[in-house]
XYZ file of C-alpha atoms in Angstrom:
490
model
C 11.080 21.974 25.101
C 8.319 20.943 27.468
C 5.527 18.649 26.225
C 3.046 21.507 26.645
C 5.028 23.861 24.405
C 5.289 21.166 21.727
C 1.521 20.581 21.890
C 0.787 24.301 21.643
C 3.137 24.673 18.648
C 1.487 21.785 16.795
C -2.003 23.026 17.687
C -1.338 26.520 16.305
C 0.183 25.047 13.150
C -2.843 22.862 12.521
C -5.291 25.675 13.144
C -3.642 27.552 10.266
C -3.490 24.373 8.161
C -7.177 23.554 8.695
C -8.126 27.125 7.830
C -6.264 26.870 4.501
C -7.755 23.438 3.823
C -11.287 24.639 4.601
C -11.073 27.684 2.336
C -9.460 25.887 -0.615
C -11.597 22.751 -0.346
C -14.917 24.436 0.392
C -16.353 23.870 -3.083
C -14.259 20.883 -4.096
C -16.078 18.147 -6.038
C -14.764 14.743 -7.120
C -12.687 16.343 -9.894
C -11.252 18.780 -7.359
C -10.328 15.922 -5.029
C -8.706 13.768 -7.723
C -7.097 16.315 -10.103
C -7.647 19.803 -8.624
C -9.973 20.471 -11.614
C -6.714 20.878 -13.641
C -6.693 24.569 -12.756
C -3.570 24.848 -10.579
C -1.003 27.513 -11.489
C 2.338 25.911 -12.398
C 4.428 28.165 -10.136
C 2.207 27.397 -7.129
C 2.555 23.658 -7.806
C 6.352 24.050 -8.213
C 6.651 25.687 -4.806
C 4.265 23.168 -3.235
C 6.240 20.237 -4.650
C 9.224 21.124 -2.444
C 7.161 20.380 0.640
C 5.645 17.347 -1.049
C 9.018 15.783 -1.886
C 10.733 16.587 1.428
C 9.260 14.240 4.008
C 9.872 13.849 7.725
C 12.479 11.240 6.796
C 14.484 13.861 4.889
C 14.028 16.395 7.657
C 15.388 14.059 10.343
C 17.630 11.562 8.564
C 19.490 13.653 5.955
C 21.216 15.953 8.499
C 22.130 12.909 10.578
C 23.569 10.885 7.701
C 26.450 13.269 6.886
C 28.671 11.647 9.531
C 28.668 8.353 7.655
C 27.950 9.421 4.065
C 29.136 13.011 3.808
C 27.400 14.904 1.025
C 27.204 11.682 -0.995
C 23.422 11.912 -1.004
C 23.783 14.772 -3.526
C 25.082 12.218 -6.041
C 21.633 10.653 -5.915
C 19.968 14.081 -6.032
C 21.847 14.811 -9.274
C 20.204 11.696 -10.630
C 16.872 13.032 -9.372
C 17.291 16.035 -11.697
C 17.835 13.839 -14.771
C 14.944 11.599 -13.781
C 12.660 14.584 -13.324
C 13.464 15.782 -16.842
C 12.553 12.361 -18.225
C 9.223 12.513 -16.386
C 8.527 16.046 -17.613
C 9.236 15.416 -21.286
C 8.276 11.743 -21.723
C 5.549 10.846 -19.228
C 3.711 14.134 -18.673
C 2.730 14.684 -22.347
C 1.521 11.072 -22.536
C -0.610 11.320 -19.394
C -2.155 14.643 -20.448
C -2.899 13.318 -23.925
C -4.763 10.366 -22.404
C -6.545 12.649 -19.883
C -5.863 10.237 -17.021
C -7.262 10.549 -13.490
C -5.114 7.658 -12.301
C -1.860 7.114 -14.162
C -2.320 3.332 -13.914
C -5.200 3.581 -16.367
C -2.408 3.696 -18.961
C -1.594 0.052 -18.174
C -5.176 -1.029 -18.856
C -5.159 0.647 -22.250
C -1.701 -0.625 -23.127
C -1.896 -4.227 -21.873
C -5.225 -5.066 -20.248
C -7.127 -5.194 -16.968
C -4.761 -7.523 -15.082
C -1.800 -5.276 -15.852
C -3.847 -2.315 -14.681
C -4.718 -4.022 -11.402
C -1.123 -5.196 -10.949
C 0.258 -1.654 -11.274
C -2.398 -0.298 -8.924
C -1.792 -2.952 -6.279
C 1.994 -2.515 -6.380
C 1.511 1.231 -6.003
C -0.879 0.629 -3.121
C 1.605 -1.554 -1.238
C 4.518 0.762 -2.073
C 2.801 3.939 -0.996
C 1.217 2.497 2.127
C 4.555 1.118 3.350
C 6.546 4.189 2.317
C 4.113 6.693 3.817
C 3.859 4.667 7.006
C 7.645 4.528 7.372
C 7.836 8.309 6.969
C 5.046 9.012 9.429
C 6.495 6.430 11.822
C 9.606 8.586 12.249
C 7.451 11.563 13.198
C 5.518 9.473 15.695
C 8.823 8.394 17.280
C 9.899 12.014 17.683
C 6.529 13.035 19.130
C 6.674 10.048 21.475
C 10.046 11.257 22.748
C 8.999 14.904 23.142
C 5.358 14.615 24.224
C 3.873 11.200 24.852
C 6.645 9.575 26.914
C 6.941 12.538 29.330
C 3.154 12.414 29.760
C 3.254 8.592 30.040
C 0.896 8.132 27.118
C 1.079 5.024 24.881
C 2.416 4.889 21.344
C -0.982 3.684 20.122
C -2.587 6.969 21.172
C 0.237 8.849 19.453
C -0.395 7.030 16.162
C -4.165 7.458 16.421
C -3.969 11.228 16.912
C -1.313 11.647 14.210
C -3.266 9.769 11.531
C -6.530 11.450 12.561
C -4.991 14.876 11.977
C -3.824 13.817 8.505
C -7.281 12.528 7.649
C -9.031 15.671 8.904
C -7.233 18.150 6.667
C -7.410 16.018 3.506
C -10.922 14.542 3.609
C -12.645 17.548 2.041
C -10.542 18.974 -0.771
C -8.001 16.306 -1.768
C -5.505 17.604 -4.352
C -7.218 20.982 -4.559
C -6.450 21.575 -0.865
C -3.063 19.842 -0.905
C -1.541 22.271 -3.411
C -2.128 25.176 -1.014
C -1.425 23.369 2.248
C 1.828 22.059 0.749
C 2.803 25.600 -0.243
C 2.326 26.692 3.357
C 4.341 23.691 4.557
C 7.150 24.448 2.102
C 7.420 27.957 3.493
C 7.548 26.658 7.082
C 10.130 24.001 6.213
C 12.552 26.294 4.368
C 12.313 29.005 7.021
C 12.884 26.503 9.843
C 16.034 25.022 8.270
C 17.460 28.398 7.286
C 16.936 29.984 10.689
C 18.240 26.907 12.525
C 21.486 27.150 10.541
C 21.598 30.851 11.389
C 21.229 30.253 15.138
C 23.797 27.436 15.232
C 26.276 29.586 13.297
C 25.770 32.387 15.802
C 26.201 30.043 18.768
C 29.520 28.837 17.320
C 30.540 32.493 16.813
C 31.093 32.093 13.096
C 30.446 34.564 10.314
C 28.610 33.388 7.200
C 31.900 32.986 5.309
C 33.512 31.149 8.227
C 30.493 28.844 8.403
C 30.881 27.946 4.711
C 34.601 27.427 5.253
C 34.016 25.145 8.233
C 31.621 23.031 6.194
C 34.002 22.872 3.194
C 36.950 21.869 5.436
C 34.994 19.140 7.199
C 35.454 15.506 6.196
C 31.668 15.289 6.323
C 31.324 17.461 3.204
C 32.846 14.949 0.802
C 30.626 14.879 -2.276
C 31.916 12.385 -4.861
C 32.827 8.730 -4.257
C 34.727 7.150 -7.162
C 37.306 4.981 -5.387
C 35.466 1.715 -4.602
C 32.852 0.237 -6.942
C 31.763 -2.155 -4.184
C 30.891 0.764 -1.898
C 27.184 1.615 -1.672
C 28.234 5.283 -2.040
C 29.988 4.754 -5.388
C 28.985 7.630 -7.702
C 27.591 5.642 -10.615
C 25.401 3.538 -8.281
C 23.954 6.587 -6.590
C 23.517 8.625 -9.776
C 21.759 5.868 -11.731
C 19.678 4.947 -8.701
C 18.658 8.607 -8.428
C 17.498 8.721 -12.056
C 15.397 5.593 -11.976
C 14.185 6.031 -8.394
C 12.781 9.421 -9.373
C 11.115 8.028 -12.481
C 9.601 5.236 -10.387
C 8.590 6.990 -7.172
C 7.662 10.321 -8.783
C 6.751 9.758 -12.415
C 5.021 6.398 -11.867
C 3.581 7.277 -8.475
C -0.030 8.438 -8.281
C 0.826 10.549 -5.232
C 3.377 12.808 -6.913
C 1.851 12.838 -10.391
C -1.569 13.758 -9.007
C -0.167 17.204 -8.253
C 1.714 17.568 -11.523
C -1.405 16.620 -13.487
C -3.404 19.315 -11.691
C -1.757 22.000 -13.865
C -3.762 23.497 -16.739
C -1.802 21.733 -19.500
C 1.324 19.685 -20.126
C 3.498 22.761 -20.848
C 2.657 24.266 -17.456
C 3.284 20.919 -15.779
C 6.726 20.711 -17.402
C 7.644 24.212 -16.223
C 6.526 23.282 -12.715
C 8.677 20.142 -12.679
C 11.872 21.780 -13.964
C 11.651 24.662 -11.477
C 10.687 22.438 -8.537
C 13.599 19.995 -8.961
C 16.100 22.875 -9.038
C 14.611 24.280 -5.843
C 14.634 20.836 -4.231
C 18.362 20.503 -4.924
C 19.001 23.758 -3.067
C 16.829 22.719 -0.115
C 18.503 19.300 0.230
C 21.903 21.022 0.114
C 20.692 23.172 3.016
C 19.796 20.008 4.967
C 23.273 18.575 4.433
C 24.903 21.845 5.492
C 22.698 21.824 8.570
C 23.901 18.290 9.345
C 27.565 19.361 9.362
C 26.751 22.336 11.582
C 24.831 20.093 14.001
C 27.787 17.713 14.323
C 30.218 20.607 14.773
C 28.003 21.994 17.510
C 27.692 18.574 19.170
C 31.500 18.230 19.195
C 31.833 21.734 20.628
C 29.425 20.848 23.436
C 30.897 17.397 24.092
C 27.676 15.654 23.050
C 27.555 12.088 21.757
C 24.870 10.748 19.466
C 24.199 7.029 19.035
C 21.956 7.354 15.974
C 22.114 10.063 13.314
C 18.314 10.304 13.300
C 18.461 11.542 16.909
C 20.894 14.413 16.265
C 18.577 17.155 15.009
C 15.757 16.511 17.541
C 18.183 16.281 20.468
C 19.980 19.568 19.744
C 16.995 21.585 18.496
C 14.800 20.778 21.510
C 17.491 20.234 24.147
C 17.620 23.790 25.477
C 20.923 24.685 23.803
C 19.308 27.501 21.837
C 16.432 29.920 22.388
C 12.998 28.256 22.579
C 12.279 29.693 19.136
C 14.736 27.180 17.593
C 12.805 24.300 19.138
C 9.576 25.790 17.845
C 11.101 26.038 14.364
C 12.166 22.391 14.545
C 8.686 21.206 15.511
C 7.059 23.301 12.774
C 9.538 22.054 10.170
C 9.107 18.436 11.257
C 5.331 18.634 11.269
C 5.323 20.498 7.944
C 7.484 17.935 6.181
C 5.875 14.878 7.732
C 2.231 15.772 7.359
C 2.809 17.002 3.819
C 3.997 13.561 2.738
C 1.382 11.699 4.766
C -1.498 13.879 3.582
C -0.605 13.561 -0.074
C -0.065 9.806 0.298
C -3.483 9.389 1.909
C -5.105 11.343 -0.919
C -3.269 9.327 -3.597
C -4.105 6.018 -1.919
C -7.750 7.028 -1.791
C -7.712 8.016 -5.459
C -5.947 4.877 -6.670
C -8.002 2.457 -4.564
C -11.282 4.125 -5.561
C -10.539 4.439 -9.283
C -8.136 1.590 -9.986
C -9.026 -1.203 -7.591
C -12.733 -0.616 -6.932
C -13.363 0.618 -10.489
C -15.641 3.427 -9.288
C -14.853 5.950 -12.053
C -18.073 5.247 -13.967
C -20.357 5.851 -11.001
C -22.532 8.919 -10.555
C -20.991 11.872 -8.724
C -22.940 11.122 -5.548
C -22.052 7.432 -5.531
C -18.416 8.205 -6.332
C -18.220 10.756 -3.502
C -19.731 8.254 -1.055
C -17.257 5.548 -2.079
C -14.339 7.966 -1.949
C -15.164 9.083 1.602
C -15.447 5.522 2.890
C -12.168 4.561 1.225
C -10.492 7.648 2.698
C -11.410 6.505 6.219
C -10.256 2.944 5.503
C -6.893 4.144 4.159
C -6.308 6.235 7.299
C -7.062 3.276 9.564
C -4.787 0.963 7.561
C -1.981 3.532 7.667
C -2.270 3.732 11.457
C -2.137 -0.059 11.799
C 0.901 -0.243 9.501
C 2.762 2.379 11.562
C 2.038 0.495 14.762
C 3.296 -2.776 13.265
C 6.411 -1.087 11.870
C 7.208 0.202 15.365
C 7.646 -3.378 16.567
C 9.771 -4.403 13.573
C 12.044 -1.387 13.020
C 15.723 -2.256 13.025
C 17.232 -0.058 10.317
C 17.767 3.547 9.324
C 14.426 4.970 8.235
C 15.667 6.676 5.073
C 17.419 3.463 4.039
C 14.202 1.539 4.679
C 12.207 3.889 2.430
C 14.499 3.496 -0.585
C 14.974 -0.241 -0.037
C 11.203 -0.710 -0.050
C 10.993 1.388 -3.211
C 13.570 -0.825 -4.938
C 11.372 -3.874 -4.454
C 7.888 -2.451 -4.915
C 8.353 0.153 -7.657
C 10.573 -2.032 -9.849
C 7.707 -3.970 -11.494
C 5.815 -0.712 -12.141
C 8.911 0.804 -13.785
C 9.379 -2.321 -15.915
C 5.733 -2.316 -17.039
C 5.766 1.343 -18.083
C 9.186 1.020 -19.761
C 8.004 -1.929 -21.844
C 4.766 -0.155 -22.712
C 6.406 3.102 -23.781
C 9.554 1.851 -25.533
C 8.172 -1.168 -27.392
C 5.224 -1.686 -29.712
C 4.660 -5.294 -28.706
C 1.569 -6.639 -26.982
C 1.817 -9.281 -24.230
C -0.426 -11.903 -22.672
C -2.095 -9.885 -19.966
C -2.964 -12.840 -17.710
C 0.718 -13.608 -17.017
C 1.750 -10.095 -15.967
C 0.879 -10.494 -12.243
C 3.178 -13.553 -12.145
C 6.037 -11.598 -13.741
C 5.546 -8.727 -11.281
C 5.788 -11.094 -8.307
C 8.746 -13.158 -9.533
C 10.932 -10.129 -10.362
C 11.256 -8.808 -6.766
C 11.910 -12.364 -5.547
C 14.801 -12.682 -8.021
C 16.135 -9.346 -6.737
C 15.989 -10.606 -3.171
C 18.054 -13.667 -4.134
C 20.497 -11.403 -5.970
C 20.887 -9.032 -3.028
C 21.405 -11.820 -0.476
C 24.145 -13.459 -2.554
C 25.790 -10.534 -4.355
C 28.907 -10.346 -2.166
C 29.625 -14.052 -2.635
C 28.793 -14.123 -6.338
C 30.373 -10.833 -7.465
C 33.576 -10.475 -5.451
C 32.228 -8.416 -2.567
C 29.880 -6.218 -4.598
C 27.031 -4.852 -2.464
C 23.823 -3.662 -4.046
C 22.444 -0.285 -3.093
C 19.301 1.360 -4.445
C 20.341 0.425 -8.001
C 18.551 -2.831 -7.184
C 15.495 -1.012 -8.563
C 17.063 -1.189 -12.055
C 17.504 -4.942 -11.877
C 13.934 -5.326 -10.614
C 12.620 -3.351 -13.595
C 14.967 -5.246 -15.938
C 13.694 -8.630 -14.729
C 10.126 -7.413 -15.228
C 10.966 -6.222 -18.749
C 12.556 -9.592 -19.611
C 9.582 -11.429 -18.140
C 7.216 -9.470 -20.360
C 9.341 -10.418 -23.382
C 8.622 -14.078 -22.622
C 4.888 -13.520 -23.041
C 4.772 -11.400 -26.197
C 1.817 -12.036 -28.492
C 3.281 -12.868 -31.852
C 2.116 -10.606 -34.661
C 0.233 -8.143 -32.440
C 1.382 -4.583 -31.783
C 0.151 -1.734 -29.666
C -1.458 -0.022 -32.678
C -4.000 -2.785 -32.834
C -4.887 -2.812 -29.183
C -4.344 0.611 -27.597
C -7.550 2.545 -27.559
C -7.871 6.279 -27.102
C -8.923 7.621 -23.705
């Protein structure tokens, strides 16, 4: 595709997106921005959550990873399903009962202000890095397709990309995101489905033959039970999937902000169960697409150095009708800007409520603070992307989950201790525990092969991070005091 056609495709997409955002956010107040006024229909949220959970990283990296990992990623997705059920039936009722705007307010009521700030700051770092990594991948693709051919710098690319995210989220927040994410979900699913259809046709395969080709391919291997030291070993991936979901969905302001926009906890639970089932199907489609892309590349004699380059190269390389390239751009933009927009909204909410403590302000003062924070978060995201561009040396999807293992572990440990024990701890020591735990995990990861007979940690490192946090909290228990004496109603 030419740079001009890519620009036109993105421009048309954003015209539609801005129109949806304007209509849905026209009368949004602070409650609409933060919680969607808790009036969202559960089935709309369920459909929207597909687009929210599938980022640009998934869109690009998952099809490319089948050459090295097969369908092994589904082992982790199976864990996602279990983790989502835990969130729906353990965390959601608790958060609704406490009527939380930010989920980290729970930590203040359970432990104290320093715990509250610790959870909020770890979320802030986690989400800013994770969202920036995801948007970075999109900027790389746009640089390849648009900015490099036009000899425009990466800095301009990042500036325009982040500005677009800020523009469609600044007015309505969550209230707008539910509807814009629904539109993005539709675009994403249609783009993947039709791309598979066109590739199948180009390879002259029927639908049944396509399924047979995927099943017969070595790249469709699903379960890995043979080597416990392998990062793909089933139990590692499955457990990592459970606790990663609990951490980066259930204990993440970004994802829970949508789930808490439903009318009540029952509706939120229905939304979560339906959405995770649909997400499994969509991720399976991405993996099937990956096999078809590699089969097509082999048929055409194409070589790919990095898996992340496979989908962009084939979709926009002129091998198919222009419509396929248009579908790719729409799907990429839909998935990427969905994640970035929701992250920017969640960062604004958490920083305003949790870190600045602005919840008690008047509506006008709160709106003014929120708008200034929203601008600051967009600028910081752009700077982070630019810095990451100079440091990137790993697969993007691996980077996202590795970051999550280190930054979400203390949050998971704090919530686990708070929910599953009745003990109270010395609040002033919690920041120290939250810092030491990831450092212990880093030592463990660097030395695991030497210490444990070649064992290599994967994303299950998150469990050890949370475990170290839990143990650290046990060291600072207040003797004789329980949660019943200290937890106040919200």
